[in-house]
């Protein structure tokens, strides 16, 4: 069983499922059941559970649908509330970035996996959620691969999304 061989206490364990977790009744039930199971182990070991709300598919992926983010949000928030987990709103940050800048590219060409900018946005959102601090002004740029304007934009999207999501 997962975690059985770990003897040290956990501080925070981040759980994530795939982009299709919210898209069928069967997958929603499986997600919920697995989170409940793992949360029990995590909390027994003195840790806290966090749920990394995934981004959703975009075109050209065959399952791309603008409504998917609402299904994903509902699943992660409901299960997070049930077990008392921290929900990290990465999917909502992606939605907000695309809303503000429709031409930005956060996904690889498969419409599923994040590219460098999407990964950067996710990292900023995780940071803001876990630490309760804004990532705006952070100088990290993946060794010069992310231009300052893009970094600032993504940092601001993450900060705004987390602030709105948590009401901070």
C-alpha positions in Angstrom: 0.0 0.0 0.0 1.1 3.5 -0.8 2.8 5.3 2.1 3.1 2.1 4.2 6.9 2.2 4.1 7.2 5.9 4.9 8.0 6.4 8.6 8.5 10.1 8.8 5.4 12.4 9.3 4.0 14.3 6.3 3.7 18.0 6.4 1.7 18.4 3.2 0.9 15.8 0.5 -0.4 17.1 -2.8 -2.7 14.8 -4.7 -3.8 15.2 -8.4 -5.7 13.2 -10.8 -5.8 13.4 -14.6 -7.8 15.8 -16.7 -10.7 13.4 -17.2 -11.4 12.8 -13.4 -14.5 15.0 -13.5 -15.8 13.9 -16.8 -17.7 10.8 -15.8 -19.7 9.5 -12.8 -17.4 6.5 -12.5 -14.2 8.7 -12.5 -15.7 11.2 -10.0 -16.5 8.3 -7.6 -13.0 6.8 -8.0 -11.4 10.2 -7.4 -13.4 10.8 -4.3 -12.8 7.4 -2.9 -9.1 7.5 -3.5 -8.8 11.0 -1.9 -10.7 9.8 1.2 -8.5 6.8 1.5 -5.2 8.7 1.1 -6.4 11.6 3.3 -6.9 9.1 6.1 -3.3 7.9 5.8 -1.9 11.4 5.4 -3.8 12.8 8.4 -2.9 9.7 10.6 0.7 10.6 9.9 0.3 14.2 11.0 0.0 15.7 7.5 -2.4 17.8 5.6 -3.9 16.9 2.2 -3.9 19.4 -0.7 -5.7 18.8 -4.0 -4.1 20.1 -7.2 -7.1 21.1 -9.3 -5.9 20.3 -12.8 -6.3 22.4 -15.9 -8.7 21.0 -18.5 -8.3 20.0 -22.1 -8.2 22.6 -24.8 -8.5 22.3 -28.6 -7.4 20.3 -30.5 -7.9 17.6 -27.8 -11.1 15.6 -28.6 -12.5 16.1 -25.1 -12.0 19.9 -25.1 -15.1 21.6 -23.8 -15.3 25.0 -22.0 -17.7 23.4 -19.4 -15.0 20.9 -18.2 -13.5 23.5 -15.9 -16.8 23.8 -14.0 -17.0 20.0 -13.6 -13.4 19.9 -12.4 -13.9 22.8 -10.0 -17.0 21.3 -8.5 -15.3 17.9 -8.0 -12.1 19.3 -6.4 -14.0 21.7 -4.2 -16.6 19.2 -3.0 -14.0 16.5 -2.2 -11.6 19.0 -0.7 -14.4 20.3 1.6 -15.3 16.8 2.5 -11.9 15.8 3.7 -10.7 19.3 4.8 -8.0 19.5 2.1 -6.4 22.6 0.7 -7.6 23.0 -2.9 -5.0 24.6 -5.3 -6.9 26.2 -8.1 -4.5 25.6 -11.0 -7.3 24.9 -13.5 -9.0 28.2 -12.6 -5.7 30.0 -13.2 -5.4 28.5 -16.6 -9.0 29.5 -17.4 -8.3 33.1 -16.2 -5.1 33.4 -18.2 -6.9 32.3 -21.4 -9.7 34.7 -20.6 -7.3 37.6 -20.2 -5.0 36.7 -23.1 -6.8 34.3 -25.5 -3.7 33.9 -27.7 -1.4 32.7 -24.9 -0.2 29.2 -25.2 -0.2 27.2 -21.9 -0.7 23.7 -23.4 1.4 21.7 -25.7 0.0 21.0 -29.1 -1.9 18.0 -27.8 -4.3 20.2 -25.9 -3.7 18.2 -22.8 -0.2 18.6 -21.3 1.1 22.0 -20.1 4.0 23.6 -21.9 6.6 25.8 -20.2 4.3 28.8 -19.6 1.5 26.5 -18.3 3.9 24.9 -15.9 5.1 28.3 -14.7 1.6 29.4 -14.1 0.9 26.2 -12.2 4.0 26.7 -10.0 3.0 30.3 -9.2 -0.5 29.1 -8.3 0.8 26.4 -6.1 3.1 28.8 -4.4 0.4 31.4 -3.7 -2.0 28.7 -2.4 0.4 27.0 -0.1 2.2 30.0 1.3 -0.6 32.6 1.1 1.8 35.0 -0.6 1.7 36.6 -4.0 4.2 35.4 -6.5 4.3 38.8 -8.2 7.8 40.1 -8.4 9.5 36.7 -8.2 12.6 36.9 -10.4 12.6 33.2 -11.4 12.4 32.9 -15.2 13.5 29.3 -15.9 17.0 30.2 -16.7 16.0 33.0 -19.0 13.4 31.0 -21.0 10.4 33.0 -19.8 10.4 36.6 -20.7 9.7 39.2 -18.0 6.3 40.3 -19.4 5.1 36.7 -19.6 6.4 35.9 -16.1 4.7 39.1 -14.7 1.4 38.3 -16.4 1.3 34.7 -15.2 2.4 35.7 -11.6 -0.5 38.2 -11.6 -3.0 35.7 -12.9 -2.0 33.2 -10.2 -2.2 35.9 -7.5 -5.6 37.1 -8.6 -7.0 33.6 -9.0 -5.8 32.5 -5.6 -7.1 35.7 -4.0 -10.5 35.3 -5.5 -10.7 31.5 -4.9 -9.9 31.8 -1.2 -11.5 35.3 -0.7 -8.1 36.7 0.6 
